[in-house]
Amino acid sequence: ADPNVCTKEQQWSPLIIAAKNGHAKVVNQLLEKNAEIDYKDYDGWTALFWACWREKDGVVAILLDANADPNICRIYKNRSQIIEATEKGYATIVEKLLEKNVVVNHRDTGLL
């Protein structure tokens, strides 16, 4: 089976669905089958972005260790993962992103 086949409307890949729901074992299995790690859905969200947004610390660690790009920004307001995690108060995720040399001086199109 192709690990990169997406849903029609939201364009979610299996990796995005597994990451946003915190299914670390499935994330690992999909990565082993060459799932596209930095694939973007309809709004520019990657699996890492979803895992950060939903505070899935374990999945964030797996994706970062697999070299997911922590600097990809979502389309809406050009928000970065570090901005979203900081705004939500997810200190553990912010620390993990900082360990991967995330761009901290990124400016979105809103207030941050």
Tab-separated table of N, CA and C in Angstrom:
chain	number	residue	atom	x	y	z
A	1	ALA	N	0.841	-1.192	0.000
A	1	ALA	CA	0.000	0.000	0.000
A	1	ALA	C	0.880	1.248	0.000
A	2	ASP	N	0.385	2.279	-0.634
A	2	ASP	CA	1.108	3.537	-0.721
A	2	ASP	C	0.880	4.339	0.566
A	3	PRO	N	1.942	4.614	1.335
A	3	PRO	CA	1.785	5.347	2.596
A	3	PRO	C	1.543	6.841	2.409
A	4	ASN	N	1.466	7.289	1.152
A	4	ASN	CA	1.298	8.717	0.893
A	4	ASN	C	-0.033	9.073	0.235
A	5	VAL	N	-0.952	8.121	0.163
A	5	VAL	CA	-2.271	8.406	-0.390
A	5	VAL	C	-3.031	9.266	0.616
A	6	CYS	N	-3.664	10.338	0.127
A	6	CYS	CA	-4.291	11.316	1.023
A	6	CYS	C	-5.809	11.320	0.917
A	7	THR	N	-6.440	11.867	1.947
A	7	THR	CA	-7.878	12.070	1.906
A	7	THR	C	-8.183	13.153	0.877
A	8	LYS	N	-9.378	13.117	0.318
A	8	LYS	CA	-9.711	14.060	-0.760
A	8	LYS	C	-9.860	15.499	-0.280
A	9	GLU	N	-10.665	15.721	0.732
A	9	GLU	CA	-10.978	17.103	1.116
A	9	GLU	C	-9.845	17.812	1.844
A	10	GLN	N	-9.356	17.232	2.921
A	10	GLN	CA	-8.327	17.910	3.714
A	10	GLN	C	-6.911	17.620	3.231
A	11	GLN	N	-6.775	16.630	2.336
A	11	GLN	CA	-5.466	16.212	1.848
A	11	GLN	C	-4.562	15.740	2.987
A	12	TRP	N	-5.149	15.009	3.937
A	12	TRP	CA	-4.369	14.434	5.030
A	12	TRP	C	-3.756	13.119	4.584
A	13	SER	N	-2.471	12.976	4.840
A	13	SER	CA	-1.771	11.715	4.569
A	13	SER	C	-1.957	10.799	5.780
A	14	PRO	N	-1.689	9.507	5.622
A	14	PRO	CA	-1.747	8.608	6.778
A	14	PRO	C	-0.811	9.077	7.908
A	15	LEU	N	0.352	9.622	7.540
A	15	LEU	CA	1.290	10.101	8.554
A	15	LEU	C	0.695	11.270	9.331
A	16	ILE	N	0.035	12.183	8.647
A	16	ILE	CA	-0.602	13.312	9.331
A	16	ILE	C	-1.677	12.805	10.283
A	17	ILE	N	-2.498	11.879	9.823
A	17	ILE	CA	-3.577	11.357	10.670
A	17	ILE	C	-3.002	10.667	11.903
A	18	ALA	N	-1.975	9.851	11.723
A	18	ALA	CA	-1.352	9.168	12.859
A	18	ALA	C	-0.707	10.161	13.817
A	19	ALA	N	-0.020	11.161	13.287
A	19	ALA	CA	0.673	12.146	14.126
A	19	ALA	C	-0.303	12.988	14.920
A	20	LYS	N	-1.351	13.470	14.279
A	20	LYS	CA	-2.298	14.348	14.973
A	20	LYS	C	-3.069	13.622	16.062
A	21	ASN	N	-3.134	12.293	15.958
A	21	ASN	CA	-3.828	11.506	16.967
A	21	ASN	C	-2.886	10.847	17.965
A	22	GLY	N	-1.587	11.127	17.840
A	22	GLY	CA	-0.616	10.654	18.821
A	22	GLY	C	-0.276	9.181	18.727
A	23	HIS	N	-0.430	8.573	17.561
A	23	HIS	CA	-0.153	7.146	17.385
A	23	HIS	C	1.309	6.936	16.997
A	24	ALA	N	2.168	6.955	18.016
A	24	ALA	CA	3.614	6.894	17.799
A	24	ALA	C	4.045	5.636	17.050
A	25	LYS	N	3.488	4.493	17.393
A	25	LYS	CA	3.879	3.245	16.735
A	25	LYS	C	3.537	3.297	15.236
A	26	VAL	N	2.381	3.815	14.909
A	26	VAL	CA	1.968	3.926	13.512
A	26	VAL	C	2.857	4.932	12.777
A	27	VAL	N	3.198	6.031	13.439
A	27	VAL	CA	4.105	7.018	12.842
A	27	VAL	C	5.426	6.345	12.476
A	28	ASN	N	5.982	5.569	13.400
A	28	ASN	CA	7.232	4.853	13.123
A	28	ASN	C	7.083	3.901	11.942
A	29	GLN	N	5.978	3.156	11.907
A	29	GLN	CA	5.757	2.202	10.816
A	29	GLN	C	5.654	2.918	9.469
A	30	LEU	N	4.934	4.030	9.445
A	30	LEU	CA	4.792	4.785	8.196
A	30	LEU	C	6.125	5.360	7.732
A	31	LEU	N	6.922	5.845	8.668
A	31	LEU	CA	8.241	6.376	8.302
A	31	LEU	C	9.136	5.271	7.748
A	32	GLU	N	9.023	4.053	8.313
A	32	GLU	CA	9.789	2.912	7.807
A	32	GLU	C	9.384	2.563	6.379
A	33	LYS	N	8.153	2.892	6.010
A	33	LYS	CA	7.637	2.607	4.665
A	33	LYS	C	7.752	3.826	3.744
A	34	ASN	N	8.607	4.766	4.131
A	34	ASN	CA	8.918	5.950	3.312
A	34	ASN	C	7.758	6.925	3.147
A	35	ALA	N	6.991	7.104	4.186
A	35	ALA	CA	5.966	8.146	4.155
A	35	ALA	C	6.667	9.497	4.017
A	36	GLU	N	6.083	10.372	3.240
A	36	GLU	CA	6.673	11.693	3.008
A	36	GLU	C	6.552	12.517	4.291
A	37	ILE	N	7.663	12.742	4.957
A	37	ILE	CA	7.666	13.327	6.298
A	37	ILE	C	7.212	14.784	6.323
A	38	ASP	N	7.539	15.546	5.300
A	38	ASP	CA	7.187	16.969	5.293
A	38	ASP	C	6.041	17.295	4.335
A	39	TYR	N	5.231	16.301	4.014
A	39	TYR	CA	4.063	16.532	3.165
A	39	TYR	C	3.133	17.544	3.842
A	40	LYS	N	2.572	18.473	3.056
A	40	LYS	CA	1.678	19.508	3.590
A	40	LYS	C	0.238	19.225	3.177
A	41	ASP	N	-0.684	19.382	4.119
A	41	ASP	CA	-2.105	19.220	3.815
A	41	ASP	C	-2.645	20.487	3.156
A	42	TYR	N	-3.952	20.596	3.026
A	42	TYR	CA	-4.595	21.717	2.333
A	42	TYR	C	-4.275	23.076	2.946
A	43	ASP	N	-3.915	23.114	4.207
A	43	ASP	CA	-3.633	24.378	4.882
A	43	ASP	C	-2.134	24.560	5.153
A	44	GLY	N	-1.317	23.674	4.599
A	44	GLY	CA	0.128	23.788	4.778
A	44	GLY	C	0.645	23.153	6.052
A	45	TRP	N	-0.170	22.338	6.706
A	45	TRP	CA	0.247	21.673	7.936
A	45	TRP	C	0.931	20.353	7.612
A	46	THR	N	2.025	20.085	8.282
A	46	THR	CA	2.726	18.809	8.162
A	46	THR	C	2.355	17.930	9.354
A	47	ALA	N	2.831	16.691	9.330
A	47	ALA	CA	2.615	15.787	10.462
A	47	ALA	C	3.217	16.391	11.738
A	48	LEU	N	4.408	16.979	11.616
A	48	LEU	CA	5.049	17.602	12.776
A	48	LEU	C	4.216	18.771	13.292
A	49	PHE	N	3.695	19.566	12.384
A	49	PHE	CA	2.870	20.703	12.794
A	49	PHE	C	1.650	20.221	13.585
A	50	TRP	N	0.971	19.178	13.064
A	50	TRP	CA	-0.196	18.638	13.760
A	50	TRP	C	0.180	18.080	15.134
A	51	ALA	N	1.298	17.369	15.208
A	51	ALA	CA	1.726	16.798	16.494
A	51	ALA	C	2.043	17.908	17.496
A	52	CYS	N	2.654	18.990	17.029
A	52	CYS	CA	2.916	20.141	17.902
A	52	CYS	C	1.604	20.771	18.357
A	53	TRP	N	0.710	20.988	17.429
A	53	TRP	CA	-0.575	21.638	17.710
A	53	TRP	C	-1.394	20.860	18.742
A	54	ARG	N	-1.322	19.528	18.640
A	54	ARG	CA	-2.124	18.675	19.516
A	54	ARG	C	-1.356	18.192	20.748
A	55	GLU	N	-0.159	18.728	20.945
A	55	GLU	CA	0.688	18.406	22.097
A	55	GLU	C	0.961	16.904	22.217
A	56	LYS	N	1.416	16.313	21.142
A	56	LYS	CA	1.777	14.898	21.101
A	56	LYS	C	3.298	14.793	21.185
A	57	ASP	N	3.807	14.967	22.421
A	57	ASP	CA	5.255	15.049	22.658
A	57	ASP	C	6.042	13.888	22.054
A	58	GLY	N	5.570	12.669	22.264
A	58	GLY	CA	6.283	11.498	21.757
A	58	GLY	C	6.381	11.494	20.253
A	59	VAL	N	5.308	11.857	19.594
A	59	VAL	CA	5.300	11.904	18.132
A	59	VAL	C	6.196	13.036	17.635
A	60	VAL	N	6.176	14.166	18.317
A	60	VAL	CA	7.067	15.276	17.954
A	60	VAL	C	8.516	14.797	17.987
A	61	ALA	N	8.887	14.091	19.038
A	61	ALA	CA	10.261	13.593	19.166
A	61	ALA	C	10.613	12.637	18.030
A	62	ILE	N	9.702	11.735	17.697
A	62	ILE	CA	9.943	10.775	16.604
A	62	ILE	C	10.151	11.511	15.288
A	63	LEU	N	9.268	12.456	14.991
A	63	LEU	CA	9.353	13.178	13.728
A	63	LEU	C	10.615	14.033	13.639
A	64	LEU	N	10.965	14.686	14.730
A	64	LEU	CA	12.193	15.496	14.723
A	64	LEU	C	13.430	14.612	14.571
A	65	ASP	N	13.434	13.463	15.237
A	65	ASP	CA	14.562	12.532	15.099
A	65	ASP	C	14.672	11.983	13.679
A	66	ALA	N	13.539	11.940	12.972
A	66	ALA	CA	13.523	11.471	11.581
A	66	ALA	C	13.768	12.617	10.600
A	67	ASN	N	14.151	13.772	11.133
A	67	ASN	CA	14.508	14.961	10.340
A	67	ASN	C	13.337	15.687	9.701
A	68	ALA	N	12.200	15.701	10.359
A	68	ALA	CA	11.102	16.551	9.902
A	68	ALA	C	11.551	18.002	10.023
A	69	ASP	N	11.139	18.824	9.103
A	69	ASP	CA	11.541	20.230	9.080
A	69	ASP	C	10.724	21.029	10.099
A	70	PRO	N	11.368	21.560	11.157
A	70	PRO	CA	10.640	22.315	12.179
A	70	PRO	C	10.356	23.764	11.783
A	71	ASN	N	10.766	24.148	10.581
A	71	ASN	CA	10.596	25.541	10.155
A	71	ASN	C	9.519	25.737	9.087
A	72	ILE	N	8.794	24.696	8.773
A	72	ILE	CA	7.699	24.834	7.810
A	72	ILE	C	6.559	25.589	8.489
A	73	CYS	N	6.021	26.564	7.787
A	73	CYS	CA	4.947	27.392	8.337
A	73	CYS	C	3.620	27.063	7.675
A	74	ARG	N	2.555	27.204	8.435
A	74	ARG	CA	1.233	26.968	7.857
A	74	ARG	C	0.835	28.162	6.999
A	75	ILE	N	-0.052	27.940	6.078
A	75	ILE	CA	-0.450	28.979	5.135
A	75	ILE	C	-1.118	30.142	5.852
A	76	TYR	N	-2.059	29.851	6.734
A	76	TYR	CA	-2.807	30.894	7.419
A	76	TYR	C	-1.892	31.706	8.327
A	77	LYS	N	-1.723	32.947	8.033
A	77	LYS	CA	-0.906	33.892	8.801
A	77	LYS	C	0.575	33.525	8.873
A	78	ASN	N	1.012	32.555	8.054
A	78	ASN	CA	2.419	32.175	8.024
A	78	ASN	C	2.932	31.795	9.416
A	79	ARG	N	2.104	31.084	10.155
A	79	ARG	CA	2.454	30.695	11.533
A	79	ARG	C	3.442	29.537	11.552
A	80	SER	N	4.479	29.645	12.374
A	80	SER	CA	5.460	28.577	12.517
A	80	SER	C	5.065	27.664	13.674
A	81	GLN	N	5.686	26.524	13.710
A	81	GLN	CA	5.420	25.554	14.767
A	81	GLN	C	5.852	26.079	16.131
A	82	ILE	N	6.952	26.799	16.163
A	82	ILE	CA	7.423	27.342	17.441
A	82	ILE	C	6.469	28.416	17.960
A	83	ILE	N	5.894	29.205	17.067
A	83	ILE	CA	4.908	30.215	17.492
A	83	ILE	C	3.684	29.533	18.066
A	84	GLU	N	3.176	28.528	17.363
A	84	GLU	CA	1.976	27.832	17.823
A	84	GLU	C	2.212	27.150	19.172
A	85	ALA	N	3.325	26.437	19.311
A	85	ALA	CA	3.615	25.720	20.553
A	85	ALA	C	3.833	26.685	21.712
A	86	THR	N	4.495	27.806	21.445
A	86	THR	CA	4.731	28.811	22.486
A	86	THR	C	3.417	29.436	22.933
A	87	GLU	N	2.588	29.791	21.958
A	87	GLU	CA	1.305	30.419	22.274
A	87	GLU	C	0.417	29.501	23.111
A	88	LYS	N	0.493	28.197	22.861
A	88	LYS	CA	-0.318	27.234	23.599
A	88	LYS	C	0.316	26.846	24.946
A	89	GLY	N	1.558	27.245	25.177
A	89	GLY	CA	2.214	26.935	26.448
A	89	GLY	C	2.771	25.524	26.521
A	90	TYR	N	3.100	24.945	25.375
A	90	TYR	CA	3.621	23.578	25.324
A	90	TYR	C	5.141	23.594	25.482
A	91	ALA	N	5.603	23.765	26.712
A	91	ALA	CA	7.028	23.946	26.995
A	91	ALA	C	7.890	22.784	26.516
A	92	THR	N	7.432	21.569	26.690
A	92	THR	CA	8.222	20.409	26.273
A	92	THR	C	8.434	20.416	24.770
A	93	ILE	N	7.403	20.746	24.020
A	93	ILE	CA	7.522	20.791	22.568
A	93	ILE	C	8.417	21.946	22.141
A	94	VAL	N	8.291	23.090	22.792
A	94	VAL	CA	9.162	24.227	22.489
A	94	VAL	C	10.623	23.816	22.695
A	95	GLU	N	10.916	23.125	23.778
A	95	GLU	CA	12.286	22.669	24.041
A	95	GLU	C	12.778	21.743	22.933
A	96	LYS	N	11.928	20.810	22.506
A	96	LYS	CA	12.313	19.875	21.445
A	96	LYS	C	12.597	20.625	20.134
A	97	LEU	N	11.771	21.610	19.818
A	97	LEU	CA	11.986	22.398	18.603
A	97	LEU	C	13.278	23.202	18.693
A	98	LEU	N	13.545	23.782	19.852
A	98	LEU	CA	14.769	24.564	20.027
A	98	LEU	C	16.016	23.701	19.879
A	99	GLU	N	15.935	22.440	20.292
A	99	GLU	CA	17.064	21.518	20.145
A	99	GLU	C	17.384	21.242	18.674
A	100	LYS	N	16.416	21.467	17.804
A	100	LYS	CA	16.590	21.199	16.370
A	100	LYS	C	16.840	22.478	15.576
A	101	ASN	N	17.308	23.503	16.229
A	101	ASN	CA	17.670	24.764	15.576
A	101	ASN	C	16.519	25.394	14.794
A	102	VAL	N	15.362	25.425	15.387
A	102	VAL	CA	14.218	26.077	14.776
A	102	VAL	C	14.493	27.578	14.687
A	103	VAL	N	13.971	28.215	13.660
A	103	VAL	CA	14.135	29.660	13.496
A	103	VAL	C	13.246	30.353	14.534
A	104	VAL	N	13.865	31.041	15.470
A	104	VAL	CA	13.097	31.682	16.540
A	104	VAL	C	12.698	33.114	16.202
A	105	ASN	N	13.305	33.694	15.195
A	105	ASN	CA	12.988	35.076	14.834
A	105	ASN	C	12.024	35.182	13.660
A	106	HIS	N	11.317	34.101	13.391
A	106	HIS	CA	10.332	34.098	12.303
A	106	HIS	C	9.191	35.043	12.657
A	107	ARG	N	8.704	35.776	11.677
A	107	ARG	CA	7.558	36.675	11.889
A	107	ARG	C	6.385	36.152	11.087
A	108	ASP	N	5.252	36.016	11.767
A	108	ASP	CA	4.052	35.629	11.031
A	108	ASP	C	3.395	36.893	10.483
A	109	THR	N	2.254	36.752	9.856
A	109	THR	CA	1.582	37.922	9.305
A	109	THR	C	0.574	38.506	10.286
A	110	GLY	N	0.577	37.975	11.508
A	110	GLY	CA	-0.302	38.500	12.551
A	110	GLY	C	0.485	39.348	13.522
A	111	LEU	N	0.389	39.029	14.794
A	111	LEU	CA	1.001	39.845	15.842
A	111	LEU	C	2.340	39.321	16.339
A	112	LEU	N	2.695	38.075	15.986
A	112	LEU	CA	3.899	37.474	16.574
A	112	LEU	C	5.083	37.454	15.610
